[in-house]
XYZ file of C-alpha atoms in Angstrom:
543
model
C 27.780 -34.026 54.924
C 25.499 -36.706 56.417
C 27.485 -36.882 59.641
C 27.155 -33.144 60.007
C 23.405 -33.408 59.640
C 23.276 -36.077 62.304
C 25.405 -34.062 64.673
C 23.237 -31.006 64.055
C 20.160 -32.934 65.174
C 22.004 -34.305 68.200
C 23.253 -30.889 69.264
C 19.824 -29.345 68.699
C 18.233 -32.072 70.809
C 20.752 -31.500 73.584
C 20.130 -27.786 73.386
C 16.428 -28.314 73.964
C 16.324 -31.246 76.411
C 19.705 -31.728 78.084
C 20.911 -30.580 81.487
C 23.135 -27.571 82.016
C 26.249 -29.686 82.441
C 25.702 -31.399 79.137
C 25.011 -28.082 77.466
C 28.228 -26.614 78.700
C 30.222 -29.759 78.358
C 29.339 -32.286 75.714
C 27.626 -29.816 73.398
C 30.600 -27.459 73.461
C 33.020 -30.336 72.869
C 31.027 -31.535 69.856
C 30.819 -28.052 68.389
C 34.519 -27.430 68.732
C 35.645 -30.683 67.145
C 32.986 -31.013 64.439
C 33.073 -27.514 62.975
C 29.275 -27.407 63.064
C 29.317 -23.825 64.275
C 30.196 -22.778 60.728
C 27.613 -25.035 59.040
C 24.797 -22.989 57.320
C 22.144 -25.562 58.226
C 23.111 -25.494 61.874
C 23.199 -21.691 61.896
C 19.735 -21.461 60.276
C 18.326 -24.001 62.754
C 19.700 -22.098 65.722
C 18.308 -18.833 64.305
C 14.841 -20.370 64.190
C 15.335 -21.612 67.730
C 16.360 -18.156 68.968
C 13.310 -16.628 67.237
C 11.087 -19.170 69.013
C 9.796 -20.454 65.688
C 10.279 -24.128 66.668
C 8.077 -26.204 68.919
C 9.326 -28.658 71.588
C 10.023 -31.298 68.931
C 11.961 -28.949 66.647
C 9.160 -28.502 64.085
C 8.234 -25.136 62.542
C 5.430 -23.611 64.573
C 3.685 -22.461 61.338
C 3.312 -26.041 60.180
C 1.524 -27.045 63.389
C -0.696 -23.996 63.611
C -1.621 -24.393 59.962
C -3.571 -27.504 60.880
C -6.529 -25.370 61.892
C -7.548 -22.078 63.455
C -7.254 -21.530 67.199
C -7.924 -18.704 69.587
C -4.324 -17.481 69.463
C -4.509 -17.134 65.648
C -7.980 -15.660 65.508
C -8.177 -13.000 62.733
C -5.058 -14.296 60.992
C -5.008 -15.795 57.497
C -3.686 -19.252 56.807
C -1.508 -18.947 53.673
C -0.274 -21.813 51.519
C 2.055 -21.604 48.535
C 1.279 -23.526 45.361
C 3.910 -24.901 43.006
C 4.108 -24.085 39.291
C 6.246 -26.502 37.224
C 7.110 -23.628 34.846
C 7.884 -20.978 37.479
C 10.296 -21.558 40.357
C 9.537 -19.296 43.319
C 10.702 -19.488 46.955
C 8.895 -17.759 49.812
C 10.248 -16.457 53.136
C 8.954 -14.856 56.320
C 11.896 -12.495 56.783
C 13.573 -9.904 54.603
C 16.935 -11.662 54.979
C 15.287 -14.755 53.457
C 16.522 -17.102 56.156
C 13.089 -18.514 57.061
C 11.622 -20.414 54.086
C 7.960 -21.397 54.268
C 5.507 -23.556 52.399
C 2.588 -22.402 54.550
C 2.078 -19.965 57.423
C -0.396 -17.746 59.296
C -0.274 -14.032 58.519
C -2.222 -10.895 59.258
C -3.811 -8.706 56.553
C -1.166 -6.299 55.275
C 1.739 -8.603 56.179
C 4.458 -9.145 53.620
C 5.845 -12.349 52.189
C 9.400 -12.192 50.876
C 10.322 -13.964 47.656
C 13.308 -14.759 45.523
C 12.968 -13.408 42.005
C 10.842 -16.061 40.217
C 12.619 -17.980 37.470
C 10.624 -19.208 34.459
C 11.481 -22.086 32.159
C 9.594 -23.705 29.290
C 10.805 -26.535 27.045
C 8.976 -25.247 23.946
C 9.753 -21.511 23.875
C 12.160 -18.879 25.150
C 9.322 -16.345 25.245
C 7.888 -17.558 28.540
C 8.467 -15.389 31.592
C 7.597 -15.296 35.262
C 4.729 -12.924 35.770
C 2.389 -12.006 38.579
C 0.873 -13.991 41.438
C -2.670 -15.171 41.936
C -4.304 -15.121 45.371
C -7.103 -17.680 45.708
C -9.402 -18.588 48.573
C -11.627 -21.647 48.912
C -14.529 -22.477 51.201
C -14.763 -25.629 53.340
C -15.864 -27.618 50.287
C -12.912 -26.309 48.238
C -15.065 -24.061 46.043
C -13.248 -20.978 44.830
C -14.751 -17.928 46.540
C -12.063 -15.334 45.886
C -9.444 -14.799 43.201
C -7.210 -11.841 42.504
C -4.118 -11.459 40.335
C -1.572 -9.153 41.927
C 1.638 -7.699 40.609
C 4.807 -8.049 42.617
C 7.914 -5.896 42.670
C 9.930 -9.104 42.459
C 10.846 -9.150 46.140
C 7.616 -9.037 48.192
C 3.945 -9.954 48.137
C 1.525 -8.127 50.406
C -1.529 -9.828 51.865
C -4.528 -7.579 51.022
C -5.558 -5.304 53.892
C -9.256 -5.988 53.373
C -8.987 -9.743 52.890
C -12.049 -11.382 54.568
C -10.995 -14.941 53.864
C -9.398 -17.128 56.563
C -7.343 -19.098 54.037
C -5.363 -18.035 50.973
C -3.311 -19.853 48.362
C -0.500 -17.971 46.590
C 0.043 -19.230 43.051
C 3.021 -18.076 40.920
C 1.945 -17.343 37.339
C 3.857 -17.399 34.078
C 3.260 -15.373 30.920
C 3.597 -16.411 27.309
C 5.096 -13.298 25.755
C 3.755 -12.414 22.338
C 5.949 -13.341 19.412
C 6.008 -10.418 16.976
C 6.141 -11.527 13.344
C 6.925 -8.773 10.830
C 5.038 -8.925 7.532
C 5.864 -6.910 4.426
C 4.322 -6.996 0.950
C 5.693 -4.203 -1.201
C 6.410 -2.812 -4.645
C 9.454 -0.744 -5.600
C 9.167 2.646 -7.267
C 11.611 4.067 -9.802
C 13.967 5.162 -7.013
C 13.961 1.722 -5.399
C 11.819 2.908 -2.490
C 9.400 0.427 -0.984
C 5.642 0.946 -0.949
C 3.661 -1.386 1.293
C 0.613 -2.972 -0.311
C -2.645 -4.268 1.096
C -2.499 -8.011 0.581
C -3.783 -10.458 3.178
C -1.408 -12.383 5.418
C -2.831 -15.519 6.992
C -0.862 -16.690 10.020
C -2.224 -19.740 11.841
C -5.594 -19.204 10.118
C -5.866 -15.599 11.376
C -5.951 -12.808 8.757
C -3.602 -9.836 9.191
C -3.437 -6.752 6.951
C -0.980 -4.776 9.100
C 2.819 -4.960 8.927
C 3.141 -7.125 12.035
C 1.273 -9.852 13.880
C 1.336 -10.768 17.563
C 1.410 -14.548 17.868
C 1.416 -16.507 21.148
C 4.996 -17.627 21.662
C 3.920 -21.192 22.359
C 2.417 -21.575 18.877
C 4.118 -22.821 15.728
C 3.953 -20.683 12.567
C 2.132 -21.552 9.346
C 2.250 -18.322 7.295
C 0.493 -17.777 3.962
C -0.234 -14.750 1.779
C -2.982 -13.831 -0.676
C -2.631 -11.210 -3.422
C -4.801 -10.209 -6.369
C -3.248 -11.834 -9.460
C -5.164 -9.418 -11.666
C -3.358 -6.464 -10.076
C 0.049 -7.825 -9.097
C 2.783 -10.074 -10.373
C 4.889 -12.040 -7.878
C 8.611 -11.217 -8.010
C 10.256 -12.851 -4.962
C 9.917 -13.679 -1.277
C 12.187 -13.948 1.758
C 12.250 -16.658 3.007
C 11.585 -18.541 -0.188
C 7.992 -19.755 -0.442
C 7.448 -23.474 -0.831
C 4.177 -22.982 -2.745
C 3.222 -20.315 -5.290
C -0.045 -20.379 -7.245
C 0.047 -17.441 -9.653
C -3.493 -18.145 -10.874
C -5.048 -17.687 -7.436
C -2.363 -15.460 -5.876
C -1.762 -17.846 -2.958
C 1.724 -18.090 -1.417
C 2.600 -20.512 1.386
C 5.704 -20.708 3.529
C 7.231 -23.681 5.339
C 6.039 -24.637 8.810
C 8.137 -23.123 11.621
C 8.023 -24.434 15.184
C 7.680 -22.192 18.233
C 11.440 -22.214 18.883
C 12.280 -20.945 15.397
C 14.020 -17.566 15.357
C 12.443 -16.654 12.007
C 10.210 -13.625 12.603
C 10.136 -11.679 9.296
C 8.418 -12.459 6.004
C 8.762 -10.260 2.917
C 7.163 -10.460 -0.519
C 8.077 -8.241 -3.462
C 5.332 -7.654 -6.010
C 5.103 -5.754 -9.259
C 1.954 -3.837 -10.069
C 0.429 -4.358 -13.487
C -0.516 -1.423 -15.699
C -3.905 -1.165 -17.380
C -3.849 0.453 -20.831
C -7.123 2.210 -21.578
C -8.500 2.326 -25.120
C -10.180 5.630 -25.983
C -11.824 6.898 -29.166
C -13.716 4.231 -31.082
C -12.333 0.885 -29.850
C -15.640 -0.914 -30.299
C -15.709 -0.127 -34.040
C -12.008 0.024 -34.848
C -10.262 -2.622 -32.721
C -9.676 -6.063 -34.234
C -7.325 -7.565 -31.614
C -4.481 -6.826 -29.234
C -1.440 -8.796 -28.125
C 1.265 -8.432 -25.476
C 4.712 -9.716 -26.424
C 3.072 -11.782 -29.172
C 0.478 -13.442 -26.900
C -3.234 -12.563 -26.944
C -3.980 -9.699 -24.580
C -6.642 -9.685 -21.880
C -9.140 -6.978 -22.869
C -11.992 -6.036 -20.560
C -14.193 -2.924 -20.704
C -11.989 -1.239 -23.332
C -8.932 -1.836 -21.166
C -5.910 -4.028 -21.894
C -5.078 -5.543 -18.529
C -1.955 -7.019 -16.899
C 0.648 -4.988 -18.778
C 4.156 -4.649 -17.412
C 6.686 -1.928 -18.049
C 8.936 -2.827 -20.997
C 6.217 -5.025 -22.530
C 5.392 -4.589 -26.214
C 1.717 -3.963 -26.944
C 0.412 -4.510 -30.474
C -2.958 -3.134 -31.596
C -4.631 -4.365 -34.796
C -7.353 -2.026 -36.155
C -9.657 -2.035 -39.143
C -8.656 -0.157 -42.260
C -9.624 3.493 -41.982
C -8.687 3.746 -38.287
C -5.492 5.042 -36.760
C -3.897 4.544 -33.337
C -1.956 7.133 -31.341
C -0.609 7.469 -27.782
C 1.381 9.988 -25.787
C 1.918 7.555 -22.887
C 3.492 4.714 -24.891
C 6.363 4.751 -27.372
C 5.283 3.956 -30.964
C 7.585 1.529 -32.787
C 7.899 2.481 -36.420
C 5.084 2.855 -38.950
C 1.897 0.749 -38.842
C 2.127 -2.558 -40.665
C -0.576 -3.383 -43.242
C -2.077 -6.853 -42.828
C -4.974 -8.756 -44.371
C -7.203 -7.671 -41.470
C -6.171 -4.005 -41.275
C -3.243 -2.110 -39.772
C -0.993 -3.273 -36.901
C 0.409 -0.603 -34.565
C 3.127 -1.503 -32.041
C 4.017 0.324 -28.823
C 6.639 -0.233 -26.144
C 5.670 0.397 -22.539
C 8.462 2.579 -21.118
C 10.125 1.765 -17.806
C 8.917 5.076 -16.357
C 5.356 4.724 -17.648
C 2.782 6.280 -15.327
C -0.321 4.471 -14.155
C -3.333 4.281 -16.503
C -1.671 4.941 -19.876
C -4.087 5.529 -22.777
C -4.260 4.662 -26.469
C -6.571 6.528 -28.853
C -8.238 4.601 -31.688
C -9.972 7.005 -34.081
C -11.582 6.736 -37.491
C -9.767 8.804 -40.109
C -12.718 10.847 -41.418
C -13.757 14.378 -42.345
C -17.074 14.130 -40.512
C -17.745 14.399 -36.777
C -17.378 11.066 -35.004
C -18.000 10.824 -31.243
C -14.938 9.618 -29.353
C -14.939 7.816 -26.017
C -12.367 9.038 -23.518
C -11.485 7.051 -20.424
C -13.604 8.408 -17.549
C -14.370 11.658 -19.377
C -16.888 13.086 -21.838
C -15.784 14.694 -25.109
C -18.189 16.922 -27.014
C -17.984 19.356 -29.921
C -20.027 22.565 -29.794
C -20.860 24.120 -33.185
C -21.054 27.853 -33.939
C -24.816 27.862 -33.290
C -24.246 26.552 -29.740
C -25.545 23.059 -30.435
C -23.582 19.840 -29.998
C -22.426 18.150 -33.190
C -24.129 14.845 -34.001
C -22.474 11.629 -35.157
C -21.644 11.617 -38.901
C -22.639 15.251 -39.286
C -20.802 17.064 -42.111
C -19.255 20.308 -40.897
C -17.683 23.085 -42.949
C -13.906 22.922 -42.376
C -13.855 26.701 -41.783
C -16.631 26.663 -39.155
C -15.548 27.690 -35.683
C -16.167 24.918 -33.160
C -15.435 24.476 -29.458
C -14.023 21.219 -28.077
C -15.054 20.415 -24.495
C -13.536 17.659 -22.345
C -14.950 17.068 -18.820
C -13.737 14.276 -16.481
C -16.150 12.133 -14.509
C -16.532 12.709 -10.767
C -13.509 11.370 -8.912
C -11.166 12.075 -11.843
C -9.150 15.058 -12.991
C -7.640 16.292 -16.230
C -4.010 17.373 -16.563
C -2.710 20.287 -18.594
C -1.673 23.929 -18.298
C -4.847 25.130 -20.019
C -7.317 23.535 -17.582
C -9.829 25.640 -15.671
C -12.240 24.232 -13.078
C -11.153 20.713 -14.003
C -12.403 21.159 -17.583
C -10.800 21.690 -21.005
C -12.348 24.015 -23.603
C -10.624 24.897 -26.869
C -11.934 26.971 -29.734
C -10.745 26.270 -33.316
C -11.940 25.607 -36.819
C -13.323 22.172 -37.596
C -10.358 21.621 -39.918
C -7.977 22.374 -37.022
C -9.993 20.026 -34.820
C -9.584 17.140 -37.298
C -5.838 17.722 -37.416
C -5.256 18.125 -33.696
C -7.897 16.104 -31.823
C -5.573 13.106 -31.390
C -2.853 15.262 -29.865
C -5.343 17.149 -27.668
C -6.767 13.975 -26.150
C -3.364 12.309 -25.735
C -1.800 15.360 -24.087
C -4.621 15.918 -21.579
C -4.418 12.829 -19.445
C -7.414 11.778 -17.383
C -6.429 10.431 -13.964
C -8.125 9.230 -10.821
C -7.853 11.474 -7.773
C -5.444 9.906 -5.281
C -6.251 9.083 -1.670
C -3.609 8.133 0.885
C -3.382 7.423 4.591
C -0.629 9.038 6.644
C 1.090 7.191 9.487
C 2.080 9.510 12.334
C 4.676 7.151 13.818
C 7.483 5.036 12.439
C 9.744 2.467 14.079
C 12.202 5.135 15.211
C 10.358 8.465 15.187
C 7.222 10.532 14.620
C 5.824 12.369 11.590
C 3.917 15.626 11.053
C 2.471 16.323 7.586
C 1.304 19.377 5.662
C -0.066 20.023 2.160
C -0.015 23.511 0.654
C 1.076 24.828 4.080
C -1.984 23.315 5.796
C -1.581 20.491 8.350
C -2.972 17.138 7.191
C -3.303 13.796 8.956
C -4.920 10.395 8.748
C -6.650 10.130 5.306
C -5.981 12.718 2.595
C -8.147 12.608 -0.554
C -8.306 14.622 -3.776
C -4.560 14.460 -4.422
C -3.057 14.672 -7.897
C 0.105 13.109 -9.250
C 2.907 15.574 -8.617
C 1.487 17.003 -5.389
C 4.031 17.295 -2.594
C 3.300 16.340 0.995
C 5.693 17.981 3.411
C 6.954 15.778 6.253
C 8.597 16.908 9.467
C 10.199 13.754 10.826
C 11.410 13.720 14.432
C 13.815 10.991 15.485
C 12.933 9.617 18.940
C 15.132 6.509 19.019
C 18.525 7.478 20.422
C 20.118 4.403 18.849
C 19.540 5.859 15.358
C 20.773 8.989 13.644
C 20.170 10.906 10.412
C 22.222 10.190 7.320
C 22.483 11.838 3.910
C 21.699 8.515 2.214
C 24.465 9.174 -0.320
C 28.221 9.158 -0.731
C 27.924 12.423 -2.663
C 29.924 15.276 -1.074
C 27.143 17.826 -1.622
C 24.508 15.551 -0.072
C 26.665 15.056 2.986
C 27.292 18.812 3.226
C 23.546 19.505 3.125
C 22.974 16.937 5.883
C 25.717 18.578 7.945
C 24.080 22.012 7.586
C 20.673 20.590 8.553
C 22.170 18.960 11.642
C 23.386 22.380 12.830
C 19.797 23.666 12.963
C 18.216 20.509 14.351
C 19.709 17.252 15.562
C 16.373 15.551 16.138
C 14.232 16.417 13.095
C 14.374 16.708 9.305
C 11.994 18.015 6.644
C 11.438 15.910 3.533
C 8.808 15.782 0.785
C 6.706 12.933 -0.522
C 6.036 13.314 -4.247
C 2.597 11.860 -4.847
C 2.044 9.467 -7.754
C -0.918 7.402 -8.927
C 0.480 4.127 -7.593
C 0.202 5.488 -4.053
C -3.595 5.500 -4.261
C -5.019 3.638 -1.271
C -1.619 3.216 0.375
C -0.472 4.162 3.872
C 2.517 6.496 3.659
C 5.054 6.754 6.446
C 7.360 9.753 6.463
C 10.091 7.630 8.021
C 10.374 5.705 4.729
C 11.371 8.947 2.982
C 13.990 9.955 5.547
C 17.532 8.613 5.528
C 18.447 7.244 8.955
C 20.834 4.563 10.113
C 21.701 2.794 13.332
C 24.538 4.312 15.298
C 27.763 2.417 14.868
C 26.699 0.820 11.573
């Protein structure tokens, strides 16, 4: 190869300086016997010569004229091309890319031709070639102009209105964001996930959404914070290296920028709070959960799990009943009073209640969780504590929830219960009345209008709803019209059952792109963001 280079120079020199005889004689002889005519370097050199882009010494004219402005180049812009160690870019004067340049003089509006820039970074794969920066400096090398321009990958255009006599073209690289998916969830009875609102801390930045955009050049140090008074930790993927159940802090192992790990999931279980109604202050002696002392705060037994056993010890003369929990046998007499035991069922709803009431023939006020219970006598006045009432007297029981709460039952009007009966009937039925008319908090949810693969439209009682919906009750149904927009996914019945698959087939006849499903509201959804996509069975094509 070296001898070819030497011959190229010799032939080029002869072409420029030799006499006609030499040109037709010696030059031709050398070309024929050396094979230089087919050499790419020789061909490129001769092209430049034919285009009159070489001076008398064989140097690019642009290199010489770049030394400073002259009258022939007046109004032109001297352009230089900077190097970026992370982005390899080559620049040319012609569309065929046969004339490479490192600097040149151009007119406003002229085009520079480029090879597609190639990016490389030793620390991350998420680094890409991006745009170009045009910069101009004054005679003291102070920056007086800077503009980032986008390129179509093949050309750069010098701005038409560029007032600067010199420009530097700088190839730029971009650190693409690294998307890290974050999920903290509980499972309902059907095994469906419900995202919670814990705090993710990634590289000391707090995230409460289900994903985080992290600069691709940064390592990962993920952590998570949950409320240990509300949740119990079940598991995580990947496995956490640190778990502090007292503070609710979870930490994961350090991951460098090249790690392919981009998803963190934590499964939690939500505790139940059992509310003590009636006369807990006077009647309750103690409570235990699975034999260990219970945490009682504001007449509420906290941190109860489904399938736990809750034991309530009350003073003699008091009895304990519940419609939400399953009583285990008869109460056990002890030295301190009577011990009642209840199992928390697997399908227990949120905010179960226990009623502790004194077994008496006189009127005793009863506290009801977030509601007011009163007894109206036949003369229209409210009964007073300890007041003796004729068993045959007609009385009216009234139960009214606090603001923000509602009462369940088929005999409720205007969110209030009123029942008329004799006082004797009241004494025999008040426990059942309170236990069968559950007081619950109104539910508020947020509705997500987009999922990963489609969009959602919602309605409640035939009226469109969106964003935040308040005043919901357990059992309400939110209708979802889910439209699949990702062509790589399709609807599925979600079951191997023949009937389920037949129903899906019929639905697909009427619409290939959308399905209607229902979200059945429950108390544990309060404060959550619901996404209709989570309630629709879809799967990736080919899977």
